[in-house]
PDB file of C-alpha atoms in Angstrom:
ATOM      1  CA  PHE Z1140     -13.409   3.620 -10.472  1.00 58.00           C
ATOM      2  CA  GLY Z1141      -9.863   3.386 -11.853  1.00 61.00           C
ATOM      3  CA  SER Z1142     -10.320  -0.116 -13.322  1.00 62.00           C
ATOM      4  CA  SER Z1143     -13.259  -1.712 -15.187  1.00 71.00           C
ATOM      5  CA  PRO Z1144     -15.600   1.312 -14.781  1.00 78.00           C
ATOM      6  CA  LEU Z1145     -12.899   3.654 -16.068  1.00 76.00           C
ATOM      7  CA  ALA Z1146     -12.100   1.393 -19.031  1.00 74.00           C
ATOM      8  CA  TRP Z1147     -15.809   1.150 -19.891  1.00 77.00           C
ATOM      9  CA  ALA Z1148     -16.321   4.920 -19.627  1.00 82.00           C
ATOM     10  CA  ILE Z1149     -13.334   5.663 -21.863  1.00 81.00           C
ATOM     11  CA  ASN Z1150     -14.555   3.160 -24.468  1.00 81.00           C
ATOM     12  CA  GLN Z1151     -18.054   4.666 -24.377  1.00 85.00           C
ATOM     13  CA  TYR Z1152     -17.334   8.393 -24.196  1.00 86.00           C
ATOM     14  CA  GLY Z1153     -13.633   8.888 -24.916  1.00 88.00           C
ATOM     15  CA  TRP Z1154     -10.935   9.933 -22.486  1.00 85.00           C
ATOM     16  CA  HIS Z1155     -11.509  13.697 -22.948  1.00 90.00           C
ATOM     17  CA  VAL Z1156     -15.069  13.472 -21.606  1.00 91.00           C
ATOM     18  CA  VAL Z1157     -14.010  11.196 -18.744  1.00 90.00           C
ATOM     19  CA  ALA Z1158     -11.130  13.516 -17.803  1.00 91.00           C
ATOM     20  CA  TRP Z1159     -13.453  16.533 -17.707  1.00 94.00           C
ATOM     21  CA  PHE Z1160     -15.971  14.606 -15.605  1.00 93.00           C
ATOM     22  CA  LEU Z1161     -13.276  13.666 -13.086  1.00 91.00           C
ATOM     23  CA  CYS Z1162     -12.058  17.266 -13.017  1.00 94.00           C
ATOM     24  CA  VAL Z1163     -15.537  18.632 -12.259  1.00 95.00           C
ATOM     25  CA  PHE Z1164     -16.301  15.905  -9.720  1.00 94.00           C
ATOM     26  CA  THR Z1165     -12.994  16.433  -7.891  1.00 94.00           C
ATOM     27  CA  THR Z1166     -13.589  20.183  -7.771  1.00 96.00           C
ATOM     28  CA  MET Z1167     -17.069  19.640  -6.304  1.00 96.00           C
ATOM     29  CA  VAL Z1168     -15.683  17.334  -3.615  1.00 95.00           C
ATOM     30  CA  ALA Z1169     -12.946  19.847  -2.755  1.00 95.00           C
ATOM     31  CA  MET Z1170     -15.522  22.642  -2.459  1.00 96.00           C
ATOM     32  CA  ALA Z1171     -17.709  20.472  -0.220  1.00 95.00           C
ATOM     33  CA  VAL Z1172     -14.748  19.787   2.075  1.00 93.00           C
ATOM     34  CA  LEU Z1173     -13.906  23.498   2.174  1.00 93.00           C
ATOM     35  CA  LEU Z1174     -17.495  24.453   3.061  1.00 94.00           C
ATOM     36  CA  PHE Z1175     -18.519  21.716   5.488  1.00 93.00           C
ATOM     37  CA  VAL Z1176     -15.406  20.262   7.161  1.00 88.00           C
ATOM     38  CA  ARG Z1177     -14.198  22.065  10.273  1.00 86.00           C
ATOM     39  CA  ASP Z1178     -10.903  21.778  12.120  1.00 77.00           C
ATOM     40  CA  PRO Z1179     -11.144  20.455  15.691  1.00 67.00           C
ATOM     41  CA  GLU Z1180     -10.628  22.885  18.529  1.00 70.00           C
ATOM     42  CA  LYS Z1181      -7.006  23.472  19.432  1.00 66.00           C
ATOM     43  CA  ILE Z1182      -6.125  22.139  22.869  1.00 56.00           C
ATOM     44  CA  GLY Z1183      -3.381  24.020  24.689  1.00 54.00           C
ATOM     45  CA  ASP Z1184      -0.115  24.654  22.866  1.00 55.00           C
ATOM     46  CA  GLY Z1185      -0.399  21.354  21.030  1.00 51.00           C
ATOM     47  CA  GLU Z1186       2.764  20.475  19.161  1.00 49.00           C
ATOM     48  CA  ALA Z1187       4.069  23.982  18.701  1.00 49.00           C
ATOM     49  CA  GLY Z1188       7.042  23.571  21.016  1.00 49.00           C
ATOM     50  CA  SER Z1189      10.473  22.447  19.898  1.00 48.00           C
ATOM     51  CA  ASN Z1190      10.029  19.193  21.811  1.00 58.00           C
ATOM     52  CA  GLY Z1191       7.307  18.252  19.321  1.00 66.00           C
ATOM     53  CA  SER Z1192       9.583  18.320  16.275  1.00 84.00           C
ATOM     54  CA  TYR Z1193       9.973  15.539  13.738  1.00 90.00           C
ATOM     55  CA  LEU Z1194      13.569  15.197  14.889  1.00 92.00           C
ATOM     56  CA  ALA Z1195      12.293  14.253  18.338  1.00 92.00           C
ATOM     57  CA  LEU Z1196      10.121  11.561  16.750  1.00 94.00           C
ATOM     58  CA  MET Z1197      13.092  10.182  14.836  1.00 93.00           C
ATOM     59  CA  LYS Z1198      14.871   9.661  18.152  1.00 93.00           C
ATOM     60  CA  ILE Z1199      12.272   7.124  19.356  1.00 95.00           C
ATOM     61  CA  PRO Z1200      14.037   3.728  18.945  1.00 95.00           C
ATOM     62  CA  GLN Z1201      10.885   1.609  18.678  1.00 95.00           C
ATOM     63  CA  LEU Z1202       9.698   3.530  15.622  1.00 96.00           C
ATOM     64  CA  TRP Z1203      12.786   2.495  13.656  1.00 97.00           C
ATOM     65  CA  ARG Z1204      11.730  -1.143  14.003  1.00 97.00           C
ATOM     66  CA  ILE Z1205       8.356  -0.265  12.456  1.00 97.00           C
ATOM     67  CA  PHE Z1206       9.341   2.294   9.799  1.00 97.00           C
ATOM     68  CA  PRO Z1207      10.817  -0.255   7.321  1.00 97.00           C
ATOM     69  CA  LEU Z1208       7.601  -2.288   7.149  1.00 97.00           C
ATOM     70  CA  ILE Z1209       5.495   0.873   6.843  1.00 96.00           C
ATOM     71  CA  LEU Z1210       7.856   2.004   4.062  1.00 95.00           C
ATOM     72  CA  LEU Z1211       7.832  -1.261   2.107  1.00 94.00           C
ATOM     73  CA  GLY Z1212       4.638  -3.091   3.096  1.00 93.00           C
ATOM     74  CA  TYR Z1213       1.962  -1.053   1.329  1.00 94.00           C
ATOM     75  CA  GLY Z1214       4.273  -0.321  -1.595  1.00 94.00           C
ATOM     76  CA  VAL Z1215       3.901  -3.874  -2.906  1.00 96.00           C
ATOM     77  CA  ALA Z1216       0.092  -3.836  -3.077  1.00 96.00           C
ATOM     78  CA  ALA Z1217      -0.035  -0.264  -4.379  1.00 94.00           C
ATOM     79  CA  GLY Z1218       2.677  -0.961  -6.945  1.00 95.00           C
ATOM     80  CA  VAL Z1219       0.995  -4.062  -8.344  1.00 96.00           C
ATOM     81  CA  ARG Z1220      -2.466  -2.486  -8.388  1.00 92.00           C
ATOM     82  CA  GLY Z1221      -1.452   0.942  -9.612  1.00 90.00           C
ATOM     83  CA  LEU Z1222       1.414   0.218 -11.999  1.00 93.00           C
ATOM     84  CA  TRP Z1223       2.406  -3.363 -12.768  1.00 96.00           C
ATOM     85  CA  ALA Z1224      -0.775  -5.457 -13.010  1.00 96.00           C
ATOM     86  CA  GLY Z1225      -1.701  -3.952 -16.385  1.00 94.00           C
ATOM     87  CA  PRO Z1226       1.656  -4.458 -18.145  1.00 95.00           C
ATOM     88  CA  ILE Z1227       1.990  -7.995 -16.737  1.00 97.00           C
ATOM     89  CA  LEU Z1228      -1.483  -9.041 -17.864  1.00 96.00           C
ATOM     90  CA  ARG Z1229      -0.891  -7.449 -21.276  1.00 95.00           C
ATOM     91  CA  ASP Z1230       2.660  -8.618 -21.985  1.00 94.00           C
ATOM     92  CA  VAL Z1231       2.492 -12.121 -20.502  1.00 94.00           C
ATOM     93  CA  TYR Z1232      -1.155 -13.099 -20.983  1.00 95.00           C
ATOM     94  CA  GLY Z1233      -2.251 -10.886 -23.871  1.00 94.00           C
ATOM     95  CA  TYR Z1234      -5.099  -9.186 -21.987  1.00 93.00           C
ATOM     96  CA  ASP Z1235      -6.764  -6.106 -23.463  1.00 89.00           C
ATOM     97  CA  VAL Z1236      -7.751  -2.943 -21.568  1.00 83.00           C
ATOM     98  CA  GLU Z1237     -11.183  -4.224 -20.542  1.00 82.00           C
ATOM     99  CA  ALA Z1238      -9.873  -7.574 -19.279  1.00 89.00           C
ATOM    100  CA  ILE Z1239      -7.093  -5.818 -17.361  1.00 91.00           C
ATOM    101  CA  GLY Z1240      -9.709  -3.505 -15.858  1.00 86.00           C
ATOM    102  CA  ASN Z1241     -11.694  -6.503 -14.599  1.00 89.00           C
ATOM    103  CA  VAL Z1242      -8.692  -7.964 -12.761  1.00 92.00           C
ATOM    104  CA  THR Z1243      -7.594  -4.646 -11.287  1.00 91.00           C
ATOM    105  CA  PHE Z1244     -11.196  -3.971 -10.246  1.00 90.00           C
ATOM    106  CA  PHE Z1245     -11.221  -7.127  -8.113  1.00 93.00           C
ATOM    107  CA  MET Z1246      -7.838  -6.173  -6.714  1.00 94.00           C
ATOM    108  CA  ALA Z1247      -9.176  -2.724  -5.814  1.00 91.00           C
ATOM    109  CA  VAL Z1248     -12.144  -4.356  -4.060  1.00 93.00           C
ATOM    110  CA  ALA Z1249      -9.704  -6.603  -2.182  1.00 95.00           C
ATOM    111  CA  LEU Z1250      -7.706  -3.544  -1.094  1.00 94.00           C
ATOM    112  CA  SER Z1251     -10.858  -1.918   0.278  1.00 92.00           C
ATOM    113  CA  ILE Z1252     -12.128  -5.035   2.057  1.00 95.00           C
ATOM    114  CA  GLY Z1253      -8.664  -5.806   3.406  1.00 94.00           C
ATOM    115  CA  SER Z1254      -8.399  -2.349   4.949  1.00 92.00           C
ATOM    116  CA  LEU Z1255     -11.697  -2.923   6.756  1.00 92.00           C
ATOM    117  CA  ALA Z1256     -10.817  -6.492   7.765  1.00 93.00           C
ATOM    118  CA  TYR Z1257      -7.576  -5.471   9.454  1.00 92.00           C
ATOM    119  CA  GLY Z1258      -9.482  -3.047  11.697  1.00 86.00           C
ATOM    120  CA  PRO Z1259     -11.055  -5.445  14.221  1.00 91.00           C
ATOM    121  CA  LEU Z1260      -8.337  -8.117  14.082  1.00 91.00           C
ATOM    122  CA  ASP Z1261      -5.888  -6.355  16.391  1.00 88.00           C
ATOM    123  CA  ARG Z1262      -8.630  -6.081  19.021  1.00 89.00           C
ATOM    124  CA  LEU Z1263      -9.747  -9.683  18.559  1.00 92.00           C
ATOM    125  CA  LEU Z1264      -6.184 -10.978  18.913  1.00 92.00           C
ATOM    126  CA  ASN Z1265      -5.108  -8.182  21.283  1.00 93.00           C
ATOM    127  CA  SER Z1266      -1.941  -7.719  19.238  1.00 94.00           C
ATOM    128  CA  ARG Z1267      -1.054  -5.310  16.475  1.00 95.00           C
ATOM    129  CA  LYS Z1268       2.288  -6.919  15.779  1.00 96.00           C
ATOM    130  CA  LYS Z1269       0.894 -10.415  15.149  1.00 95.00           C
ATOM    131  CA  VAL Z1270      -1.742  -9.080  12.763  1.00 96.00           C
ATOM    132  CA  ALA Z1271       0.758  -7.023  10.750  1.00 97.00           C
ATOM    133  CA  MET Z1272       3.299  -9.855  10.674  1.00 97.00           C
ATOM    134  CA  ALA Z1273       0.776 -12.446   9.499  1.00 97.00           C
ATOM    135  CA  GLY Z1274      -0.672 -10.251   6.757  1.00 97.00           C
ATOM    136  CA  ASN Z1275       2.692  -9.223   5.360  1.00 98.00           C
ATOM    137  CA  LEU Z1276       3.942 -12.811   5.450  1.00 98.00           C
ATOM    138  CA  VAL Z1277       1.099 -13.688   3.071  1.00 98.00           C
ATOM    139  CA  VAL Z1278       2.178 -10.839   0.769  1.00 98.00           C
ATOM    140  CA  LEU Z1279       5.756 -12.109   1.000  1.00 98.00           C
ATOM    141  CA  ALA Z1280       4.654 -15.651   0.091  1.00 98.00           C
ATOM    142  CA  CYS Z1281       2.682 -14.413  -2.946  1.00 98.00           C
ATOM    143  CA  SER Z1282       5.586 -12.237  -4.097  1.00 98.00           C
ATOM    144  CA  ALA Z1283       8.057 -15.110  -3.697  1.00 98.00           C
ATOM    145  CA  TRP Z1284       5.767 -17.392  -5.720  1.00 97.00           C
ATOM    146  CA  LEU Z1285       5.570 -14.857  -8.554  1.00 97.00           C
ATOM    147  CA  ALA Z1286       9.337 -14.305  -8.355  1.00 96.00           C
ATOM    148  CA  THR Z1287       9.975 -17.984  -9.127  1.00 94.00           C
ATOM    149  CA  GLY Z1288       7.884 -17.738 -12.293  1.00 91.00           C
ATOM    150  CA  LEU Z1289       4.513 -16.337 -13.294  1.00 91.00           C
ATOM    151  CA  PRO Z1290       1.867 -19.102 -13.311  1.00 91.00           C
ATOM    152  CA  ALA Z1291       0.775 -20.413 -16.707  1.00 90.00           C
ATOM    153  CA  SER Z1292      -2.806 -19.777 -15.629  1.00 93.00           C
ATOM    154  CA  VAL Z1293      -3.878 -16.140 -15.691  1.00 95.00           C
ATOM    155  CA  THR Z1294      -6.539 -17.076 -13.131  1.00 95.00           C
ATOM    156  CA  MET Z1295      -3.850 -18.129 -10.650  1.00 97.00           C
ATOM    157  CA  THR Z1296      -1.893 -14.936 -11.256  1.00 97.00           C
ATOM    158  CA  SER Z1297      -5.061 -12.890 -10.744  1.00 96.00           C
ATOM    159  CA  ILE Z1298      -5.768 -14.705  -7.468  1.00 97.00           C
ATOM    160  CA  LEU Z1299      -2.251 -13.916  -6.255  1.00 98.00           C
ATOM    161  CA  PHE Z1300      -2.759 -10.259  -7.187  1.00 98.00           C
ATOM    162  CA  VAL Z1301      -6.035 -10.183  -5.234  1.00 97.00           C
ATOM    163  CA  LEU Z1302      -4.360 -11.802  -2.208  1.00 98.00           C
ATOM    164  CA  ILE Z1303      -1.584  -9.196  -2.335  1.00 98.00           C
ATOM    165  CA  GLY Z1304      -4.267  -6.518  -2.448  1.00 96.00           C
ATOM    166  CA  PHE Z1305      -6.229  -7.939   0.475  1.00 97.00           C
ATOM    167  CA  PHE Z1306      -3.314  -8.615   2.813  1.00 97.00           C
ATOM    168  CA  GLY Z1307      -1.151  -5.692   1.696  1.00 96.00           C
ATOM    169  CA  THR Z1308      -3.207  -3.047   3.494  1.00 94.00           C
ATOM    170  CA  SER Z1309      -1.769  -3.397   6.989  1.00 95.00           C
ATOM    171  CA  TYR Z1310      -0.538   0.223   7.082  1.00 92.00           C
ATOM    172  CA  ALA Z1311      -3.413   1.272   9.381  1.00 92.00           C
ATOM    173  CA  VAL Z1312      -2.455  -1.401  11.923  1.00 95.00           C
ATOM    174  CA  LEU Z1313       1.212  -0.460  11.581  1.00 96.00           C
ATOM    175  CA  THR Z1314       0.354   3.205  12.089  1.00 95.00           C
ATOM    176  CA  ALA Z1315      -1.598   2.311  15.231  1.00 94.00           C
ATOM    177  CA  HIS Z1316       1.363   0.220  16.375  1.00 96.00           C
ATOM    178  CA  GLY Z1317       3.778   3.101  15.880  1.00 95.00           C
ATOM    179  CA  LYS Z1318       1.411   5.659  17.414  1.00 94.00           C
ATOM    180  CA  ALA Z1319       1.504   3.738  20.682  1.00 94.00           C
ATOM    181  CA  PHE Z1320       5.139   4.820  21.137  1.00 95.00           C
ATOM    182  CA  VAL Z1321       4.513   8.476  20.259  1.00 94.00           C
ATOM    183  CA  PRO Z1322       3.820  10.973  23.086  1.00 92.00           C
ATOM    184  CA  VAL Z1323       0.201  12.133  23.091  1.00 88.00           C
ATOM    185  CA  GLU Z1324       1.134  15.749  22.401  1.00 87.00           C
ATOM    186  CA  MET Z1325       3.005  14.622  19.253  1.00 91.00           C
ATOM    187  CA  THR Z1326       0.297  12.337  17.852  1.00 89.00           C
ATOM    188  CA  GLY Z1327      -0.462  14.517  14.828  1.00 89.00           C
ATOM    189  CA  ARG Z1328       3.127  14.736  13.687  1.00 92.00           C
ATOM    190  CA  GLY Z1329       3.700  11.079  14.503  1.00 94.00           C
ATOM    191  CA  VAL Z1330       0.859   9.917  12.264  1.00 93.00           C
ATOM    192  CA  THR Z1331       1.958  12.356   9.546  1.00 94.00           C
ATOM    193  CA  LEU Z1332       5.490  10.965   9.660  1.00 96.00           C
ATOM    194  CA  MET Z1333       4.250   7.389   9.359  1.00 96.00           C
ATOM    195  CA  ASN Z1334       1.978   8.354   6.463  1.00 95.00           C
ATOM    196  CA  PHE Z1335       5.002   9.936   4.802  1.00 95.00           C
ATOM    197  CA  PHE Z1336       6.864   6.637   5.042  1.00 95.00           C
ATOM    198  CA  ALA Z1337       3.851   4.677   3.728  1.00 94.00           C
ATOM    199  CA  ILE Z1338       3.229   6.866   0.681  1.00 94.00           C
ATOM    200  CA  GLY Z1339       6.925   7.519   0.138  1.00 95.00           C
ATOM    201  CA  GLY Z1340       7.492   3.778   0.047  1.00 95.00           C
ATOM    202  CA  VAL Z1341       4.994   3.445  -2.791  1.00 95.00           C
ATOM    203  CA  GLY Z1342       6.965   5.923  -4.885  1.00 95.00           C
ATOM    204  CA  LEU Z1343      10.302   4.387  -3.908  1.00 96.00           C
ATOM    205  CA  LEU Z1344       9.280   0.850  -4.864  1.00 96.00           C
ATOM    206  CA  GLN Z1345       7.744   2.021  -8.139  1.00 95.00           C
ATOM    207  CA  TRP Z1346      10.985   3.789  -9.057  1.00 96.00           C
ATOM    208  CA  LEU Z1347      13.141   0.815  -8.042  1.00 96.00           C
ATOM    209  CA  GLY Z1348      10.727  -1.577  -9.736  1.00 96.00           C
ATOM    210  CA  GLY Z1349      10.914   0.347 -12.994  1.00 95.00           C
ATOM    211  CA  TYR Z1350      14.696   0.259 -12.890  1.00 96.00           C
ATOM    212  CA  VAL Z1351      14.756  -3.493 -12.189  1.00 96.00           C
ATOM    213  CA  VAL Z1352      12.210  -4.374 -14.873  1.00 95.00           C
ATOM    214  CA  THR Z1353      14.046  -2.260 -17.456  1.00 93.00           C
ATOM    215  CA  ARG Z1354      17.411  -3.845 -16.640  1.00 94.00           C
ATOM    216  CA  GLN Z1355      16.164  -7.429 -16.430  1.00 93.00           C
ATOM    217  CA  THR Z1356      13.747  -7.540 -19.372  1.00 89.00           C
ATOM    218  CA  VAL Z1357      14.899  -9.985 -22.042  1.00 85.00           C
ATOM    219  CA  THR Z1358      13.791  -9.710 -25.667  1.00 83.00           C
ATOM    220  CA  GLY Z1359      11.261 -12.429 -26.407  1.00 82.00           C
ATOM    221  CA  ASP Z1360      10.781 -13.278 -22.722  1.00 86.00           C
ATOM    222  CA  PRO Z1361       8.404 -10.794 -21.060  1.00 84.00           C
ATOM    223  CA  GLN Z1362       8.417 -12.784 -17.827  1.00 93.00           C
ATOM    224  CA  ALA Z1363      12.063 -12.193 -16.909  1.00 93.00           C
ATOM    225  CA  GLY Z1364      11.704  -8.542 -15.939  1.00 95.00           C
ATOM    226  CA  TYR Z1365       8.531  -9.154 -13.962  1.00 97.00           C
ATOM    227  CA  GLN Z1366      10.058 -12.076 -12.076  1.00 96.00           C
ATOM    228  CA  ALA Z1367      12.907  -9.766 -11.080  1.00 96.00           C
ATOM    229  CA  LEU Z1368      10.315  -7.219  -9.925  1.00 97.00           C
ATOM    230  CA  PHE Z1369       8.693  -9.695  -7.555  1.00 98.00           C
ATOM    231  CA  MET Z1370      12.101 -10.832  -6.363  1.00 98.00           C
ATOM    232  CA  LEU Z1371      12.721  -7.187  -5.410  1.00 98.00           C
ATOM    233  CA  TYR Z1372       9.397  -7.121  -3.570  1.00 98.00           C
ATOM    234  CA  ALA Z1373      10.059 -10.400  -1.765  1.00 98.00           C
ATOM    235  CA  THR Z1374      13.603  -9.464  -0.748  1.00 98.00           C
ATOM    236  CA  THR Z1375      12.813  -5.993   0.577  1.00 97.00           C
ATOM    237  CA  LEU Z1376       9.677  -7.186   2.365  1.00 98.00           C
ATOM    238  CA  ALA Z1377      11.570 -10.056   3.998  1.00 98.00           C
ATOM    239  CA  LEU Z1378      14.193  -7.605   5.283  1.00 98.00           C
ATOM    240  CA  ALA Z1379      11.503  -5.260   6.627  1.00 98.00           C
ATOM    241  CA  LEU Z1380       9.750  -8.157   8.387  1.00 98.00           C
ATOM    242  CA  LEU Z1381      13.035  -9.285   9.927  1.00 98.00           C
ATOM    243  CA  ILE Z1382      13.541  -5.828  11.446  1.00 98.00           C
ATOM    244  CA  TYR Z1383       9.894  -5.619  12.498  1.00 98.00           C
ATOM    245  CA  ALA Z1384      10.199  -8.936  14.338  1.00 97.00           C
ATOM    246  CA  PHE Z1385      12.265  -7.110  16.980  1.00 97.00           C
ATOM    247  CA  ALA Z1386       9.628  -4.405  17.554  1.00 96.00           C
ATOM    248  CA  ARG Z1387       7.831  -4.360  20.883  1.00 95.00           C
ATOM    249  CA  ASP Z1388       4.138  -5.171  20.517  1.00 95.00           C
ATOM    250  CA  SER Z1389       1.457  -2.638  21.391  1.00 89.00           C
ATOM    251  CA  ARG Z1390      -1.784  -4.200  22.570  1.00 87.00           C
ATOM    252  CA  PRO Z1391      -5.176  -2.500  22.159  1.00 85.00           C
ATOM    253  CA  SER Z1392      -6.058  -3.600  25.694  1.00 82.00           C
ATOM    254  CA  ASP Z1393      -3.249  -1.389  27.007  1.00 78.00           C
ATOM    255  CA  GLY Z1394      -5.012   1.678  25.592  1.00 63.00           C
TER     256      GLY Z1394
END
């Protein structure tokens, strides 16, 4: 909704009406969750003991080979889709709100389809590591291309954005990879910790990206700051992939 449909709704009804609609709709969804969703039954003592602390999770060596890619992998796709696609399309290509909404809509669709596509691949290839490596290498290649200079064709830039969206959603596979090294009784906290890294990485890269774009923007050349942004993405993602290359694989066939 936060792309072409949102732009259309704002143009038709104004942002006040749209904001109130989203407020009411969100409240209704929250009430439905409160009324109809139930917690699962608690089994035993669960993770209440001191051995189930986050500190204990941080002492698992294999997780530290996965954390960097969880931290930085999704941040590229989320940063482009949520923050940078609009300014780039406006400043470099002169797109208006509706045209920007069309591109970000296709990127949002790619994010959704990519999340679903990653699901069966680890079982088909019997490897979570290979799937995550391959997908993030595509994101790295797209980021490196954009870092060398934004294409003259807005169509090519849009295609690269969509590819980043599709292949930049490997966090579910990475979470499954990390969960394989977490004791069963600590699964809940393990997944929570990995989600913290994934979402925290989005905020971190947006903050760093804003700093880089601000420092590198040149008057009369809107591309310079954005090229530096994608250089940041490519460099950090390459470092995360290098560390991840030393992680031990976890195969779905092993359970």
